[in-house]
Structure formats: C-alpha cells, structure tokens
CSV table of C-alpha atoms in Angstrom, one decimal:
chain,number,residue,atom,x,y,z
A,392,UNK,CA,4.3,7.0,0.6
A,393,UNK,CA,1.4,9.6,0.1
A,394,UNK,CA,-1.2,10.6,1.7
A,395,UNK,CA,-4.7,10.3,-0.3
A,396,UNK,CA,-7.6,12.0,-0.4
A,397,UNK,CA,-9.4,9.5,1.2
A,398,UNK,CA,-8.7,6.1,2.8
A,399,UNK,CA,-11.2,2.9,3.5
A,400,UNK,CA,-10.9,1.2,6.9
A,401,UNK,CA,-12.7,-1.6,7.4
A,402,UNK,CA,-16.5,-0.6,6.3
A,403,UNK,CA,-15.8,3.0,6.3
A,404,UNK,CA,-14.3,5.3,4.1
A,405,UNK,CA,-12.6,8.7,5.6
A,406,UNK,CA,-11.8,11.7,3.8
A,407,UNK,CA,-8.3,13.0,4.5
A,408,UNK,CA,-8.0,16.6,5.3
A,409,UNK,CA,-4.5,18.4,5.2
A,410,UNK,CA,-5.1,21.5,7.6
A,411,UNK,CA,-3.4,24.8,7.5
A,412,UNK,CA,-3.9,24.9,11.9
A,413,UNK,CA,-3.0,22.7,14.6
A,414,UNK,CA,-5.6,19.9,15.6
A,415,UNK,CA,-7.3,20.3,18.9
A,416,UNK,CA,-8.5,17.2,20.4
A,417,UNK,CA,-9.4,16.8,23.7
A,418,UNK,CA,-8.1,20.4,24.9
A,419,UNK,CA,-4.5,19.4,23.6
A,420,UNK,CA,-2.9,20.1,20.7
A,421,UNK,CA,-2.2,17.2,18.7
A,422,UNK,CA,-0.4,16.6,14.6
A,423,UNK,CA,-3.9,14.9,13.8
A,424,UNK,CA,-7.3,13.3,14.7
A,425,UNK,CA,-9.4,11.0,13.6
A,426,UNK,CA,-13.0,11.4,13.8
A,427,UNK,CA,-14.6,8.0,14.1
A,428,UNK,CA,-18.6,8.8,13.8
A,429,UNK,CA,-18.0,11.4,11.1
A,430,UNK,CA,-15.7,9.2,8.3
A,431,UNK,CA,-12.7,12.0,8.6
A,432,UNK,CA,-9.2,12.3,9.5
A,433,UNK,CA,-7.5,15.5,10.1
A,434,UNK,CA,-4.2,16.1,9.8
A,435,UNK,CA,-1.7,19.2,10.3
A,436,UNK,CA,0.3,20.4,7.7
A,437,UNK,CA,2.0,23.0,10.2
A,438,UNK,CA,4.5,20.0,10.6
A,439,UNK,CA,7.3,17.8,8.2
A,440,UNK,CA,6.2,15.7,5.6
A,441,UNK,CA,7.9,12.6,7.7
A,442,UNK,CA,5.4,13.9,10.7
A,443,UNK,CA,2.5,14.4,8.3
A,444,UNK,CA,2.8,11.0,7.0
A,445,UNK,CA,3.4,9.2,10.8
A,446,UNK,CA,0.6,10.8,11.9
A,447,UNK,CA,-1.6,9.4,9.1
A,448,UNK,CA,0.2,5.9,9.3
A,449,UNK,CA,-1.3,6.7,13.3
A,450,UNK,CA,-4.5,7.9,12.6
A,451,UNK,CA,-5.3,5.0,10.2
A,452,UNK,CA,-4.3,2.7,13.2
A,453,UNK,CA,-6.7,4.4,15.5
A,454,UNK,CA,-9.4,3.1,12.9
A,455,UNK,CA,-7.9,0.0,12.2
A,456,UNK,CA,-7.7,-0.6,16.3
A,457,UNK,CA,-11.7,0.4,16.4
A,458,UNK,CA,-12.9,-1.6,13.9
A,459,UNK,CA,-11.1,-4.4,14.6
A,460,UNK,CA,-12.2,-3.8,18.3
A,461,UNK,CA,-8.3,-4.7,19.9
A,462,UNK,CA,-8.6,-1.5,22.4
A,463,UNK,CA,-5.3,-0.5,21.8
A,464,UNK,CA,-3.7,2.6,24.3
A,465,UNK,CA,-2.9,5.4,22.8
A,466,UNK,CA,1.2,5.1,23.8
A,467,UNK,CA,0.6,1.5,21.7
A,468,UNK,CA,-0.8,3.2,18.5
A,469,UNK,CA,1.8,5.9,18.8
A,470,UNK,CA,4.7,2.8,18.5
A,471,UNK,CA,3.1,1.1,16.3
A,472,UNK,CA,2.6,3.7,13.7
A,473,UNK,CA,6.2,5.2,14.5
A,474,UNK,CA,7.4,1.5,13.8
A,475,UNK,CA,5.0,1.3,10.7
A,476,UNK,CA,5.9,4.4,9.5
A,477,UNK,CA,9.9,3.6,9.6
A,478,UNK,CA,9.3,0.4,8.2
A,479,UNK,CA,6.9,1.9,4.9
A,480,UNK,CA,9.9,4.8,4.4
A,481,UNK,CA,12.9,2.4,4.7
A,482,UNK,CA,11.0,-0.6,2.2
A,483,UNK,CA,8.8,1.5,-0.4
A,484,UNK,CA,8.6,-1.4,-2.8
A,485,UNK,CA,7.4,-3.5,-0.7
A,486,UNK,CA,3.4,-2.3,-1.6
A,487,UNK,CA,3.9,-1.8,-5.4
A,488,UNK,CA,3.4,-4.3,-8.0
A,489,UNK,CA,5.5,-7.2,-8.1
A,490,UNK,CA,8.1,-7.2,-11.1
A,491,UNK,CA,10.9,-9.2,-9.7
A,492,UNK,CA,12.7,-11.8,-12.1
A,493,UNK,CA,11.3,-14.3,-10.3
A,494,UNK,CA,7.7,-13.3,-9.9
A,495,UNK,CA,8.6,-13.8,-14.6
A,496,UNK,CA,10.3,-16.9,-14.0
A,497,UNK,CA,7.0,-18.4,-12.2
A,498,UNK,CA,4.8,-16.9,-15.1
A,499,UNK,CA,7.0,-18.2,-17.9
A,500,UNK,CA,6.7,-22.0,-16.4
A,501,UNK,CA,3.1,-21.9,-17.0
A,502,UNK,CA,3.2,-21.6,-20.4
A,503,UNK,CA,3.6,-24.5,-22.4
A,504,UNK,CA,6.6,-24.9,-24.2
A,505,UNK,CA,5.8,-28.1,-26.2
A,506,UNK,CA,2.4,-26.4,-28.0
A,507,UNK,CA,5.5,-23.1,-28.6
A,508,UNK,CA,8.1,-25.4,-30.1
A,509,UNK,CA,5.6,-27.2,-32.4
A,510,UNK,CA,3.9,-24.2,-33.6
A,511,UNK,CA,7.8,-22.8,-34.4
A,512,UNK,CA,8.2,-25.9,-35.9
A,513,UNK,CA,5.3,-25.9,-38.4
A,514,UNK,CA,5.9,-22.4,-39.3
A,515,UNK,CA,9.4,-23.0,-40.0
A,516,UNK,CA,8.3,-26.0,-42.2
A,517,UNK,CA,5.7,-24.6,-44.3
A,518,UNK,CA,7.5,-20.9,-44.7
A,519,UNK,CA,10.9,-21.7,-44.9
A,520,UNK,CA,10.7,-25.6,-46.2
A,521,UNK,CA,13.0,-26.8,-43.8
A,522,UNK,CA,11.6,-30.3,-42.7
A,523,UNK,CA,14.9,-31.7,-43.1
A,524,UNK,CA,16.5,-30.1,-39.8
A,525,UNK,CA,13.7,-31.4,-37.7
C-alpha cells in the first residue's frame, strides 16, 4: 500500500501531507489529522511506515465516517482502520487488477469458437489445399 499525494472521499478531494513534526490536534499530540473544511490530511512521518500508513487508512475513515454521516467515535475509527489496515498489508492483491486463470477462463468463453474453427478452416483450405481432411 502507498500513500498518494492526494485522495478523493466522497465529493472531496484531500491533499496528503507527509510532515517532518508531530500533529497537534486538539492540544494532543496525535500520528495525523484530518482537516475536514480545508480538503487536507496531515500525517507524521516522525513514525514507522506501518504507523504512517494506519494512520492514513484512519484518517481516510474519519472522512469516509463524515460524509457518509454514520458518527462514528473516535475508539471505533481507531479499530476499524487498525483492522483495515491489517487486512490491506496481509491481502495486497486483493485491490489490483484481476489476472487470475479464471477471470481468462470467463473471457475465453465469450469468444466464439465456431466463427474461430471456420475461419481456420477456410484458411487451411485455400492456403494449404487440404479440403480433404475436413
């Protein structure tokens, strides 16, 4: 997982600072912030890149959680993105592009195989004049 210079959450989009200091919010020190009203998200890079990246994973959620209006409490979000978090780190493919055999196996049973064996055919025929074996 990264963390990208910017992130959309519902209607808004956030830039995503990476700050040499520890974030201040609400006369505590915190790993990161989000600031709702102003499109940004702070985080500290004082900290692990496993922190860095739960505390984004937990920022995000505070957006998600006021967009989406569900009033989460803060010991919620701090679960849910430590769950989240675990669960992004210990799956990373499951967000990438789907190359599995049988996402292939589903493609190739669209095409159709008749209009592919009669077109082999014909070429067969008129290149190689082998009418005989068909």
């Amino acid at each position: 997982m990264n963390i990208p210079n910017k992130v959309r959450i519902g209607y808004k989009d956030f830039k995503v600072n990476l700050v040499g200091h520890d974030v201040i919010y609400d006369n505590a020190v915190c790993y990161g912030n989000i600031e709702l009203d102003n499109g940004i998200i702070n985080i500290s890079n004082l900290y692990s890149q496993d922190q860095q990246k739960c505390t984004f994973i937990h920022e995000c959620l505070h957006g998600i959680d006021e967009n989406v209006e569900t009033k989460l409490s803060e010991e919620q979000i701090r679960k849910l993105s430590k769950g989240l978090y675990q669960f992004i780190k210990d799956n990373p493919d499951v967000f990438t592009k789907d190359t599995s055999i049988s996402n292939k196996l589903n493609v190739s049973v669209n095409v159709d195989t008749n209009k592919i064996t009669k077109s082999v055919k014909e070429h067969i025929n008129e290149n190689l004049n082998c009418e005989s074996y068909f």
